[in-house]
Tab-separated table of C-alpha atoms in Angstrom:
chain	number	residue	atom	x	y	z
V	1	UNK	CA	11.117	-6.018	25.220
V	2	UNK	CA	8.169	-7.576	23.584
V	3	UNK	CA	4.883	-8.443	25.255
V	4	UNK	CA	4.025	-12.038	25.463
V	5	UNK	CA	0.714	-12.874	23.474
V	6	UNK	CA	-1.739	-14.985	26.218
V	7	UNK	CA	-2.138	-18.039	24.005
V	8	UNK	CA	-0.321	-16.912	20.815
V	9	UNK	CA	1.632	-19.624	19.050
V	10	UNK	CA	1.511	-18.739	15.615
V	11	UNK	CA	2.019	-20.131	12.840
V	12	UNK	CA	5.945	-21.187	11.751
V	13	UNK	CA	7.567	-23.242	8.657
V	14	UNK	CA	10.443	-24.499	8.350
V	15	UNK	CA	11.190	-21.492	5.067
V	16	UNK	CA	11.249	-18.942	7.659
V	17	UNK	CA	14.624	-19.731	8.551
V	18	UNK	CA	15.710	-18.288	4.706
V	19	UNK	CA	13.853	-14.989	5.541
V	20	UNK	CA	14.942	-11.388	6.354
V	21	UNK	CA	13.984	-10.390	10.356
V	22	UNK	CA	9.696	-9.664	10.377
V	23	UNK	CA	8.783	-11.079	7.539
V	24	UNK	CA	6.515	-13.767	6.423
V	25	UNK	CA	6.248	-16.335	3.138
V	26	UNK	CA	3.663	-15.595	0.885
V	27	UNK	CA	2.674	-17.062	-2.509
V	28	UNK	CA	0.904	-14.887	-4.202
V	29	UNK	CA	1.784	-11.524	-5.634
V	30	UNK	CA	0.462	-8.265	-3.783
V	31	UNK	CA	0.781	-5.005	-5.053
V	32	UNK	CA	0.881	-2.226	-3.570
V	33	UNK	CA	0.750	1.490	-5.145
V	34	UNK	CA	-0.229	5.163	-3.825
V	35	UNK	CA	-2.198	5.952	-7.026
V	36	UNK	CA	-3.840	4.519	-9.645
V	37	UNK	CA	-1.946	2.141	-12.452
V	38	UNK	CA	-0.342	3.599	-14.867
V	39	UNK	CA	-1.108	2.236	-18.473
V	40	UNK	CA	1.850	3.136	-20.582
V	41	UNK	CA	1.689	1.536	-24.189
V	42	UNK	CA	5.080	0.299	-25.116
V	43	UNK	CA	5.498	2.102	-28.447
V	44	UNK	CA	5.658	5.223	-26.319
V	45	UNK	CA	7.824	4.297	-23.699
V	46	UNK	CA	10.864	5.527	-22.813
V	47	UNK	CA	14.002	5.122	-20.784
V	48	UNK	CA	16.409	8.014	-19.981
V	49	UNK	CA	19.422	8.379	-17.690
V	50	UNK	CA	20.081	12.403	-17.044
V	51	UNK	CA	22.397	14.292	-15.072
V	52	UNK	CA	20.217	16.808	-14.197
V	53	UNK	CA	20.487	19.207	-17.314
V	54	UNK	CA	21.068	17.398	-19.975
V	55	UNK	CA	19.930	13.813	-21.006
V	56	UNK	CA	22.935	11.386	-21.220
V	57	UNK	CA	21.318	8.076	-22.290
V	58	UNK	CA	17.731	7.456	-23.761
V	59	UNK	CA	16.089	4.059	-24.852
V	60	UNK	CA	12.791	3.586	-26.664
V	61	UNK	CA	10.953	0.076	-26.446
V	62	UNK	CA	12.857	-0.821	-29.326
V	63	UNK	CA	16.004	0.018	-28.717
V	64	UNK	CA	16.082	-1.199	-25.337
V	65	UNK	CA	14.844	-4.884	-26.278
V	66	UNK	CA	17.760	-4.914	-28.694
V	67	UNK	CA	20.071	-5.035	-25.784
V	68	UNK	CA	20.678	-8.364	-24.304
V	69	UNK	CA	18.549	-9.467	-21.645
V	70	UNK	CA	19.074	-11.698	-18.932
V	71	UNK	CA	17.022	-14.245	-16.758
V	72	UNK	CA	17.303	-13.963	-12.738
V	73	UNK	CA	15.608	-15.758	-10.030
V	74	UNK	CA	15.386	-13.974	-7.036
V	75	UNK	CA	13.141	-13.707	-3.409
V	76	UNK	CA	11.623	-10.098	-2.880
V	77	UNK	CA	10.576	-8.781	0.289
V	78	UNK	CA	7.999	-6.104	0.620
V	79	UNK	CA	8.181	-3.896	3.418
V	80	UNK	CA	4.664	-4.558	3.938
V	81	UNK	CA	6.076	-7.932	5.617
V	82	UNK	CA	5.832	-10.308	2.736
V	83	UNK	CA	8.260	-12.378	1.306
V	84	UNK	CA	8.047	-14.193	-1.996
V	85	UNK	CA	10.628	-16.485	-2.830
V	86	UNK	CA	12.115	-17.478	-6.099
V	87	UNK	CA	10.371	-15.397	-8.437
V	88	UNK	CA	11.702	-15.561	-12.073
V	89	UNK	CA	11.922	-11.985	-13.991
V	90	UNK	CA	13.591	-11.881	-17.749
V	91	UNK	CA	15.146	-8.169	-17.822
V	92	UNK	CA	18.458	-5.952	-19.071
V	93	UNK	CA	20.770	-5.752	-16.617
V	94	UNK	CA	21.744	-2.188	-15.220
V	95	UNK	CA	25.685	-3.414	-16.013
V	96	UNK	CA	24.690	-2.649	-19.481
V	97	UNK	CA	22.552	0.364	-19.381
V	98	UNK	CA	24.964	1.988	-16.887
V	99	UNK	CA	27.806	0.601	-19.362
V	100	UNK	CA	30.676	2.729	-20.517
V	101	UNK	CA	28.750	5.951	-18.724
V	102	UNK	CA	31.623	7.452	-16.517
V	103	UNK	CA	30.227	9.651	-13.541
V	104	UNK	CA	31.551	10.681	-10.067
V	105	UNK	CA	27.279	10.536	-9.037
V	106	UNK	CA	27.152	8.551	-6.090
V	107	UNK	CA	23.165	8.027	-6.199
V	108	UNK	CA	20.173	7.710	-8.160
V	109	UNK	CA	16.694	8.819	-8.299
V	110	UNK	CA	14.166	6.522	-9.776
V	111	UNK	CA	11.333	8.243	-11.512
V	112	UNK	CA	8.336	6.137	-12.734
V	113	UNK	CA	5.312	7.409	-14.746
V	114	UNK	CA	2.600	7.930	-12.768
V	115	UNK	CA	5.315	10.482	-11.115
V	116	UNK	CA	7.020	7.652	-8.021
V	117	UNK	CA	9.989	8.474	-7.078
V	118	UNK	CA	12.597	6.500	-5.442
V	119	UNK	CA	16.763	7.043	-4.425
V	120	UNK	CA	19.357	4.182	-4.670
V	121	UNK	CA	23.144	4.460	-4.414
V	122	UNK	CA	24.550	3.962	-7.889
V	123	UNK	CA	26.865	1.168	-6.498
V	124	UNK	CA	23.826	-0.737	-5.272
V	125	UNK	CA	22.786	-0.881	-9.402
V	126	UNK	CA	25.949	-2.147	-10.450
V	127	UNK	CA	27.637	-5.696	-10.257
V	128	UNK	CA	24.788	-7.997	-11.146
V	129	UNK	CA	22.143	-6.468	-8.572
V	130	UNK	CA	19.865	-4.751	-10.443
V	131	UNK	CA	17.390	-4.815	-13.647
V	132	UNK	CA	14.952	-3.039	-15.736
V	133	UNK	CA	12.855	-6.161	-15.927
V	134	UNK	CA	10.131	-6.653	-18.366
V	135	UNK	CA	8.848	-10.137	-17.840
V	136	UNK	CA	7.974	-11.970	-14.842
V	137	UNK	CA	7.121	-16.083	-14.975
V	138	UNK	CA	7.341	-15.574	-18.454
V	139	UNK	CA	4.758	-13.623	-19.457
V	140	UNK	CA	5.261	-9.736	-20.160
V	141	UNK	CA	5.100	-8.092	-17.028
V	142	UNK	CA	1.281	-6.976	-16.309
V	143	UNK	CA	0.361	-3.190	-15.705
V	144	UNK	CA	-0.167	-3.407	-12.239
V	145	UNK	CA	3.086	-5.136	-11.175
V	146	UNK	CA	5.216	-2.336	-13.200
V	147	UNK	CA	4.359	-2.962	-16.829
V	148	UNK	CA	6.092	-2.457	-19.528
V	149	UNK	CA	8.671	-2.537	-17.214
V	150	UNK	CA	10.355	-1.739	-13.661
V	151	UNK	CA	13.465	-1.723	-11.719
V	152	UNK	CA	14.106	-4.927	-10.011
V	153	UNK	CA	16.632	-4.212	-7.112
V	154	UNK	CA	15.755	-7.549	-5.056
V	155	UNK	CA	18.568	-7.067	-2.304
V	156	UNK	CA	16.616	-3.860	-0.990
V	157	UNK	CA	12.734	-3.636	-0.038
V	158	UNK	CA	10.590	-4.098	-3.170
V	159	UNK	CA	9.208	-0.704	-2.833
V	160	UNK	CA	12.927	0.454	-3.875
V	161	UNK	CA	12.095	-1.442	-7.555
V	162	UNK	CA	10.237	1.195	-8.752
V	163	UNK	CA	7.322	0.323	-11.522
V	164	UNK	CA	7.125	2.139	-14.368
V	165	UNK	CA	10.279	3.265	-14.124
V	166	UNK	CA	11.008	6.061	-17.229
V	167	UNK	CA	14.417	7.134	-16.341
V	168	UNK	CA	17.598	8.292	-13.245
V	169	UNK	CA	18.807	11.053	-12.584
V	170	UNK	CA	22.503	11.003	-11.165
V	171	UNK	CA	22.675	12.786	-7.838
V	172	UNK	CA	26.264	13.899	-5.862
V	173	UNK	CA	24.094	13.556	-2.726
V	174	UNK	CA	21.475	11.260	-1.566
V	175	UNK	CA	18.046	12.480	-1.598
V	176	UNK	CA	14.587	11.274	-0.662
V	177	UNK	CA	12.536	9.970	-2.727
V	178	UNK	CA	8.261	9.309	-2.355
V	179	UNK	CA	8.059	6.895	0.443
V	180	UNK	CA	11.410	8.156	1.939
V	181	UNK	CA	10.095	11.906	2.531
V	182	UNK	CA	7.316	10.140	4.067
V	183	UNK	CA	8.684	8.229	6.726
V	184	UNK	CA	10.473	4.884	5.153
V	185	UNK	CA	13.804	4.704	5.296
V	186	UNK	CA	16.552	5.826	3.182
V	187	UNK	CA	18.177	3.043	1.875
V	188	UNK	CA	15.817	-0.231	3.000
V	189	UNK	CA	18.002	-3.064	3.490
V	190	UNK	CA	15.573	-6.114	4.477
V	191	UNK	CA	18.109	-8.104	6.252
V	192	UNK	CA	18.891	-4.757	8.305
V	193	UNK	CA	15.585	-4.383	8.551
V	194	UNK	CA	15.619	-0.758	7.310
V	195	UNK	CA	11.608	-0.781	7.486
V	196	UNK	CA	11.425	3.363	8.508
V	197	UNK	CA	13.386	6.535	9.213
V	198	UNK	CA	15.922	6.161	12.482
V	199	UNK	CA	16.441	2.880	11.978
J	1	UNK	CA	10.031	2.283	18.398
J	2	UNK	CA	7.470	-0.733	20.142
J	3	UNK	CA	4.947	0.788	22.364
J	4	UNK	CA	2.470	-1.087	24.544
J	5	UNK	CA	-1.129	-1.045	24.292
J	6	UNK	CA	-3.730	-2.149	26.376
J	7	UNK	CA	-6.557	-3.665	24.819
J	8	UNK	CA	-9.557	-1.103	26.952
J	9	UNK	CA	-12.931	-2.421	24.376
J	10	UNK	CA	-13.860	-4.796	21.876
J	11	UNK	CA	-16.957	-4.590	19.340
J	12	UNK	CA	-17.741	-6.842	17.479
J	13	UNK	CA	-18.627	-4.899	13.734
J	14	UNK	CA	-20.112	-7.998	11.403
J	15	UNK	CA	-19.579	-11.400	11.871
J	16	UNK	CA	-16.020	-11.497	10.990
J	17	UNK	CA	-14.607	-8.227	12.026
J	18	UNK	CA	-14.276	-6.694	15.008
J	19	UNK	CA	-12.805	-3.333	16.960
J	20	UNK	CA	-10.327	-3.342	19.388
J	21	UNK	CA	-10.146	-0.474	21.538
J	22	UNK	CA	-6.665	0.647	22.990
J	23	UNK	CA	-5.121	2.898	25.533
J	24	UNK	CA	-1.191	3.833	24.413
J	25	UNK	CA	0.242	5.977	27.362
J	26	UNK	CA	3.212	7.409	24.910
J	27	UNK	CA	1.197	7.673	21.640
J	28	UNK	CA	2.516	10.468	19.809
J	29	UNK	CA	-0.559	11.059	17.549
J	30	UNK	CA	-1.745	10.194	13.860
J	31	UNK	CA	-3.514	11.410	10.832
J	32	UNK	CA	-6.229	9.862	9.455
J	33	UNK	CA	-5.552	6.807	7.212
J	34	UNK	CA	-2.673	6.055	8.974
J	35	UNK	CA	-1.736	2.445	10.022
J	36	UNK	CA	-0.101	0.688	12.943
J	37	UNK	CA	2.168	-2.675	12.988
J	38	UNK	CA	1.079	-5.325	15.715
J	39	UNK	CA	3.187	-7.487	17.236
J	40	UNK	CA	2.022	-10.640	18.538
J	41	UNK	CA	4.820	-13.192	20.518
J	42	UNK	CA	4.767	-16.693	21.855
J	43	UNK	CA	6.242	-17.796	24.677
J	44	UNK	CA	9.194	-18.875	23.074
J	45	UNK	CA	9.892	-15.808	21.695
J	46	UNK	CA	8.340	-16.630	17.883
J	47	UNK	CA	6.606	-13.605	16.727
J	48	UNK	CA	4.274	-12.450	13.948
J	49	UNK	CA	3.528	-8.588	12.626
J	50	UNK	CA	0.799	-7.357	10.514
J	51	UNK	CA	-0.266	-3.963	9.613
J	52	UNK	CA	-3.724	-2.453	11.048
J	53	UNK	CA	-5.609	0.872	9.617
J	54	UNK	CA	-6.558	2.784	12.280
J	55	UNK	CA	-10.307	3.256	12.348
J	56	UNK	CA	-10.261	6.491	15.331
J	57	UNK	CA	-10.129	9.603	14.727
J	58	UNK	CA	-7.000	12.014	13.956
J	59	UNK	CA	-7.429	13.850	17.463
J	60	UNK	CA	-8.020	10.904	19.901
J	61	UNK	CA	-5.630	11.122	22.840
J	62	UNK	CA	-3.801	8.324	23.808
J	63	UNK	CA	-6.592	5.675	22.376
J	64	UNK	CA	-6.732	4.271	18.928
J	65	UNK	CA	-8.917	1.682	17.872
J	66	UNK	CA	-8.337	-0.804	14.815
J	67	UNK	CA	-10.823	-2.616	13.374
J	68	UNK	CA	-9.620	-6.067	12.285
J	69	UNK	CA	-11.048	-8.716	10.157
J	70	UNK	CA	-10.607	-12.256	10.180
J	71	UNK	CA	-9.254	-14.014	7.230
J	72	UNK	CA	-9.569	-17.356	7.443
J	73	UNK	CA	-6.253	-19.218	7.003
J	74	UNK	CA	-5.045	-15.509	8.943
J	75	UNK	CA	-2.197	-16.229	11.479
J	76	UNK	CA	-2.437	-12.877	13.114
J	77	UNK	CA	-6.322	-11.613	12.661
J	78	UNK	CA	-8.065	-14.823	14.171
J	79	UNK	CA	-6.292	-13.817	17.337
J	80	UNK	CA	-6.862	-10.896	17.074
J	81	UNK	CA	-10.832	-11.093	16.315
J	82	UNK	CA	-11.444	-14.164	18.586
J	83	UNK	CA	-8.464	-14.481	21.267
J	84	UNK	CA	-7.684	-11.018	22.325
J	85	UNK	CA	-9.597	-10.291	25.837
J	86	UNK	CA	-10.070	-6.284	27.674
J	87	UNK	CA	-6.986	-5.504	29.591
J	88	UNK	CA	-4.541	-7.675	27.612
J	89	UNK	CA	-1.275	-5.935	26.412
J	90	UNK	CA	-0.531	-5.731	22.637
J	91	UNK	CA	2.712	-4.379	20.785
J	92	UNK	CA	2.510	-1.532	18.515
J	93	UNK	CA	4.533	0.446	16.095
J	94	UNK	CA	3.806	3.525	14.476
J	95	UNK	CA	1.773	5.162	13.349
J	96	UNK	CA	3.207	4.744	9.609
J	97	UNK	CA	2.470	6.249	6.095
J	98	UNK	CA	2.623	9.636	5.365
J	99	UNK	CA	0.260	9.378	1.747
J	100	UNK	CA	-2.844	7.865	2.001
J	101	UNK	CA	-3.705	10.434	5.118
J	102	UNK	CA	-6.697	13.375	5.274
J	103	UNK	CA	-5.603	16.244	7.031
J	104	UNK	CA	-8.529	19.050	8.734
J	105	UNK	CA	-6.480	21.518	6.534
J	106	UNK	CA	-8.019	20.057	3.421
J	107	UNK	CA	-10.927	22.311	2.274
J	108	UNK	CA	-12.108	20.344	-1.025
J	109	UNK	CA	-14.743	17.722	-1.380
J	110	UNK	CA	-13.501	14.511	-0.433
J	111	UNK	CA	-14.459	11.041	-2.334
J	112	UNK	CA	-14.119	8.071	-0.534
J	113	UNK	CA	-14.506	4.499	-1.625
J	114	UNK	CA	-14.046	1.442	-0.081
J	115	UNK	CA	-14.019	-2.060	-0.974
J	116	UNK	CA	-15.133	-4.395	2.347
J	117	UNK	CA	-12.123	-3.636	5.185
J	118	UNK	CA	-11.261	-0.970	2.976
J	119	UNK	CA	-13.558	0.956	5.152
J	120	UNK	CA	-11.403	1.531	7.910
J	121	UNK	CA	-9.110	3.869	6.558
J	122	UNK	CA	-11.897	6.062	5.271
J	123	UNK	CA	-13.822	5.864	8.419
J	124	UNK	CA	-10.854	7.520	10.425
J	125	UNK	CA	-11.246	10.331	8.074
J	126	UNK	CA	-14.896	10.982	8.353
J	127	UNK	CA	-14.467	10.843	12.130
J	128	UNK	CA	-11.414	13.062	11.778
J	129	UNK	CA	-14.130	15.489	10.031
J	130	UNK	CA	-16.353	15.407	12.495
J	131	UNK	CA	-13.824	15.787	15.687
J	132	UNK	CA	-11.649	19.085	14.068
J	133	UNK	CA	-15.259	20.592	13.000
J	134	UNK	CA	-14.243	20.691	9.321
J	135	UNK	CA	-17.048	21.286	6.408
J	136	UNK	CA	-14.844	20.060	3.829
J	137	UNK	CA	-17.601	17.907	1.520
J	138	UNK	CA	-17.569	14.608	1.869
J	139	UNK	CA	-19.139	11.462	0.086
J	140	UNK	CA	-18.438	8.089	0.642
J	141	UNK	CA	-19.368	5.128	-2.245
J	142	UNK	CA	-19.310	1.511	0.026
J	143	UNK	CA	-18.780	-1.713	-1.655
J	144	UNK	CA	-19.923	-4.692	0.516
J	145	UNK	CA	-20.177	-8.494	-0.322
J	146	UNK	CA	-23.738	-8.035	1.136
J	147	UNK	CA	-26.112	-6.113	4.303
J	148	UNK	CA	-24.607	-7.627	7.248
J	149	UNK	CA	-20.638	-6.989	5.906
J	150	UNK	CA	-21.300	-3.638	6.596
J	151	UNK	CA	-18.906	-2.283	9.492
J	152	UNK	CA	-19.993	1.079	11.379
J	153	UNK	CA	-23.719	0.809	10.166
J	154	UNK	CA	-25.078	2.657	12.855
J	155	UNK	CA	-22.689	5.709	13.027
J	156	UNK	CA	-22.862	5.935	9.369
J	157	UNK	CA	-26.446	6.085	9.415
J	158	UNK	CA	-26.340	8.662	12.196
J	159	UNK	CA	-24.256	10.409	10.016
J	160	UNK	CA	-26.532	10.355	7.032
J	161	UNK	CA	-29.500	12.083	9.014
J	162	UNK	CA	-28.082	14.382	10.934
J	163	UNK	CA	-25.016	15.884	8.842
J	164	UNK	CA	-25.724	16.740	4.707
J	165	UNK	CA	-22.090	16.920	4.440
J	166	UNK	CA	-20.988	13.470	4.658
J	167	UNK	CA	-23.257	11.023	2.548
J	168	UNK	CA	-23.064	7.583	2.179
J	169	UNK	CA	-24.161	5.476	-1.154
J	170	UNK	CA	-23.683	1.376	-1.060
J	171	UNK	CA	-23.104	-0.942	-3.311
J	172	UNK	CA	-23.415	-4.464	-2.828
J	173	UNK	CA	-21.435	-7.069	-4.679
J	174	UNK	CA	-23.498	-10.583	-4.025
J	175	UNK	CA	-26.916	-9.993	-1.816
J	176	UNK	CA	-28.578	-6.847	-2.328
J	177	UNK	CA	-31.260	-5.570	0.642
J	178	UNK	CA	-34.749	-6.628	-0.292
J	179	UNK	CA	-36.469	-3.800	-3.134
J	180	UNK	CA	-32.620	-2.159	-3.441
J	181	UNK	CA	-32.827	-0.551	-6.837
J	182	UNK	CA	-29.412	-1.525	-8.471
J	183	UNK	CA	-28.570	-5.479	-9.110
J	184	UNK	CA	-25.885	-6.964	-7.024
J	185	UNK	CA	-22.451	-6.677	-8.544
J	186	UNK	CA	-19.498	-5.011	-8.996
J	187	UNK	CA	-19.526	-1.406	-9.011
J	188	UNK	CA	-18.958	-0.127	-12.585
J	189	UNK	CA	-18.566	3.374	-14.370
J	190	UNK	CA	-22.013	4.265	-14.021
J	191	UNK	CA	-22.358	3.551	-10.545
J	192	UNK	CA	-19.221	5.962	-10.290
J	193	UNK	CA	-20.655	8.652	-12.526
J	194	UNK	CA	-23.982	8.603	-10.504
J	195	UNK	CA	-22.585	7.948	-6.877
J	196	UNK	CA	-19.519	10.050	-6.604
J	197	UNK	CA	-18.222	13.929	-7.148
J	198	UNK	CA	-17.593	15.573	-10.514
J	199	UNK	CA	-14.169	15.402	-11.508
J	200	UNK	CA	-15.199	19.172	-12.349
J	201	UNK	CA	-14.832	19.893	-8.396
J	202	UNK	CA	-11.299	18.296	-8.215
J	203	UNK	CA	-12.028	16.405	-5.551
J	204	UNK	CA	-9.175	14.244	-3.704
J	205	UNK	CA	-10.503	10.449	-4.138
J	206	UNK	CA	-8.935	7.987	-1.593
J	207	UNK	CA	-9.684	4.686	-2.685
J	208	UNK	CA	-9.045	1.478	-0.571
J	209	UNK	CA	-9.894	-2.229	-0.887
J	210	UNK	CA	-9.008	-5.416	-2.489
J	211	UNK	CA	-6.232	-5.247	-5.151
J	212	UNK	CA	-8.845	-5.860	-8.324
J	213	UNK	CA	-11.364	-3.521	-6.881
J	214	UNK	CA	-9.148	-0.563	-6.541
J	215	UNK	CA	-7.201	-1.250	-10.382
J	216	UNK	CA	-10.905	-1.291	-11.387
J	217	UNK	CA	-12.361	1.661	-9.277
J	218	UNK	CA	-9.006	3.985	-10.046
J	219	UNK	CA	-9.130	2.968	-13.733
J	220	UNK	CA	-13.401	4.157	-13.909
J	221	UNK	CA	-12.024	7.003	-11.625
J	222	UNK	CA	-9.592	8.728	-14.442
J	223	UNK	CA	-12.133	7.302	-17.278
J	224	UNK	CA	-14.037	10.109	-15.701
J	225	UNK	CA	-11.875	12.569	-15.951
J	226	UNK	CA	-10.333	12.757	-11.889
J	227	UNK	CA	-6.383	13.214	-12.385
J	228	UNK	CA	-4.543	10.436	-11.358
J	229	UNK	CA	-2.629	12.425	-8.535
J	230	UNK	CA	-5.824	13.369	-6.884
J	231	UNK	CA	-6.211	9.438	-6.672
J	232	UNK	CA	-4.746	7.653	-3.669
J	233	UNK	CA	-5.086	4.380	-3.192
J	234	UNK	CA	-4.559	1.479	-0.789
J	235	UNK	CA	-4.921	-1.997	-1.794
J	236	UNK	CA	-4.232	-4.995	0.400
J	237	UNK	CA	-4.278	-8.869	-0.464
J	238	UNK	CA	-3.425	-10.996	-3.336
J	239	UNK	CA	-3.532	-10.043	-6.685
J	240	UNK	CA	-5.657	-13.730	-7.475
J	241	UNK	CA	-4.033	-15.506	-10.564
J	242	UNK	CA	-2.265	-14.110	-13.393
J	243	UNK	CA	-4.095	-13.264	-16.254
C-alpha cells in the first residue's frame, strides 16, 4: 500500500506509457560503475568464449571487426530508474559469435576487464537479443560507457550489458555474478521489474 | 519490501540541500554507503522513485537520515528539500548495494573523496567510525563548487580538532575562501599526491561524485599507483555531451 505524498503531483509525459514499471525518461547517458574505467587499447583486446578448462572461441580486435556487424536501435533501462529510449549501437551480433558452437550450457558468465562479472541464460543471447557492441550514435563507443566494446542485452537491466566485456564462460547452472551476490537480482527483467533478490 | 517512514527532523545543510531525519519502526539495518529508494505518490496513484545515500551512521536504530539536494528541473528532490514537513510519512525501500559500503571490520586507512552530494555516502562512513569506536585511518579530500556548498561543516570541523584520525582537506572548484592557498579549480594529480594516502599503505579509496569528477579522480587515483580494485566508486548524473 503506498503512502500518499501531501501535495505530490509529479511530474508525467505522455512517453511514460512506453516504459517498464518505476522508471523514468531520461536523455542523457549516465554511467554507472563500482571501480574506476578501464582503458583497454584495442590492439590488445580480446574476446574469448571458454568452457571452463579450455578456451573454445577467441577474437582479437581484428578478427572480430571482420565479422559482420549489425545496426540496432533499442531503449535501455538502468536499474538505477532511468530509461533511455532509442539509442542506436553498431555491434556483432551474439547469433554469430555463438554460431556453429554446440553446448548443453544453459548460462553464461560475463567477465569484463576491470574484473565485473555478470550471469545471463545462454537462450537470452541468442535469437537477435544480444550484441558485443562497439559503437554507439556512431562514434566508437567511449571508455566510460564500455569501450572498446560491451555486451548490449537491452531486454534485461543495463547493468546485465556488461562493459568491457573480454569473454563467457558456459555454466550447467546459474550462478551469481557482481551485483547479483550483492543483492540485485538474478536475472533482471525490467518489465518484471526484477530490480533485487526475492523479487 | 516498502516500509514507512516518518519524517522526525529536517536541517537544512547549504542552500540547496537539506537532511531529513526518519524514524522506520521495521528497519532492518545498513552499512555505511548504502542507499535507500523513496517513493513519492499522488493522489491518483502516479508515483515517482529516486535513490537516496544514507548520510547516518551504520549502527543507528530504527532512524536514518538522507541528505537530499535539490536539482533544479528535479521531480522528486524539490519535494523533498522544500515540501516535505516533520511527521509526514514517506515510502522506503532498502537499504540496497552491497559494494560501495565501509564495514567497522576494516582496519586499513581509508581515502575518501567526494565531489559536492558525493559527500553523503562518505559521511555515513566517518560517522560509522566514530559510533563502532574503530581507529581505522581515515582522510577525507572534499571537492565543493565553493564555502557555503559545504554540507556537515560543523561536525567535520569538530572532527578535525578533536580526533587526528579522520582529517579533512577541501578543494574548491569556483570560489575559494579569502587567503586559501590553492587557486579554485578542479582537483588535479597534485592535489591528489599532496592531499590523500600513499598508494604504499594500500588504502581502500571510495570515491563518489559527479560522473566527470570521479573518471577524473579514479584515473589520477591509479596514475598514482592505488590498484584499481581498492577503488570504488559511485557516480551519479549525466555524463554532459559526448566528446
Amino acid at each position: 500500500m503506498s503512502t500518499i505524498s501531501r501535495g505530490f503531483s509529479g511530474r508525467r509525459n505522455a512517453a511514460d506509457v512506453k516504459l517498464p514499471p518505476g522508471q523514468y525518461l531520461t536523455t542523457d547517458f549516465p554511467v554507472l560503475s563500482a571501480g574506476p574505467t578501464p582503458h583497454v587499447p584495442a590492439n590488445q583486446w580480446e574476446f574469448k568464449i571458454d568452457d571452463g578448462n579450455n578456451v573454445l572461441r577467441r577474437w582479437d580486435w581484428r578478427s572480430f571487426r571482420e565479422l559482420p556487424s549489425e545496426t540496432v536501435t533499442v531503449d535501455l533501462h538502468c536499474v538505477t530508474r532511468w530509461s533511455k529510449l532509442g539509442t542506436t549501437w553498431e555491434g556483432v551480433s551474439l547469433d554469430t559469435l555463438l554460431a556453429d558452437l554446440n553446448t548443453d550450457a544453459s548460462h553464461v558468465m560475463a567477465h569484463s576487464y576491470g574484473d565485473y562479472t555478470t550471469n545471463l541464460p545462454l537462450s537470452d543471447l541468442r535469437n537477435k537479443q544480444a550484441w558485443i557492441a562497439f559503437r554507439f550514435n556512431g562514434e566508437d563507443l567511449a571508455p566510460e560507457h564500455g569501450g572498446p566494446a560491451r555486451l548490449l542485452v537491452p531486454h534485461l537491466y543495463l547493468w546485465k550489458s556488461a562493459k568491457w566485456v573480454r569473454g563467457f564462460t558456459l555454466m550447467h547452472h546459474d550462478k551469481p555474478g557482481f551485483w547479483e551476490i550483492r543483492g540485485y537480482h538474478i536475472y533482471g527483467d525490467p518489465w518484471r521489474e526484477q530490480r533485487y533478490s526475492g523479487e | 519490501m516498502w516500509r514507512t517512514g516518518t519524517v522526525i527532523a529536517l536541517r537544512d545543510e547549504t542552500a540547496t540541500a537539506r537532511t531529513i531525519a526518519l524514524e522506520v519502526p521495521d528497519w532492518p539495518g545498513h552499512a555505511a554507503g548504502q542507499h535507500v529508494d523513496v517513493r513519492l505518490t499522488a493522489p491518483d496513484g502516479y508515483s515517482a522513485v529516486r535513490s537516496y545515500s544514507i548520510a547516518s551512521a551504520s549502527n543507528s536504530e530504527r532512524r536514518i537520515e538522507l541528505t537530499v539536494e535539490r536539482l533544479p528541473d528535479g521531480e522528486v528532490s524539490p519535494y523533498l528539500t522544500q515540501e516535505v514537513a516533520v511527521g509526514d510519512h514517506l515510502d522506503l525501500r532498502g537499504p540496497i548495494g552491497g559494494w560501495f559500503v565501509w564495514r567497522a571490520q576494516q582496519t586499513e586507512p581509508i581515502q575518501l573523496i567526494a565531489g559536492g552530494s558525493g559527500i553523503v555516502p562518505l559521511m555515513a562512513m566517518i560517522r560509522s567510525r566514530a559510533s563502532s569506536g574503530s581507529s581505522a585511518q581515515f582522510r577525507l579530500l572534499y571537492s565543493v563548487r565553493e564555502p557555503g556548498a559545504v554540507y556537515y561543516r560543523h561536525e567535520l570541523e569538530v572532527l578535525a580538532d578533536h580526533d587526528d584520525s579522520v582529517s579533512t582537506d577541501y578543494a574548491y572548484t569556483r570560489a575559494a575562501p579569502k587567503n586559501w592557498p590553492r587557486r579554485p579549480g578542479r582537483i588535479d594529480g597534485p592535489l591528489i599526491a599532496n592531499t590523500t594516502w600513499s598508494s604504499a599503505l594500500a588504502p581502500t579509496c571510495y570515491v563518489c561524485g559527479p560522473t566527470a569528477f570521479v573518471e577524473s579522480v579514479a584515473g589520477l587515483l591509479t596514475d598514482l599507483g592505488n590498484s584499481p580494485e581498492r577503488i570504488k566508486t559511485e557516480r551519479f548524473g549525466p555524463t554532459g555531451d559526448r566528446k
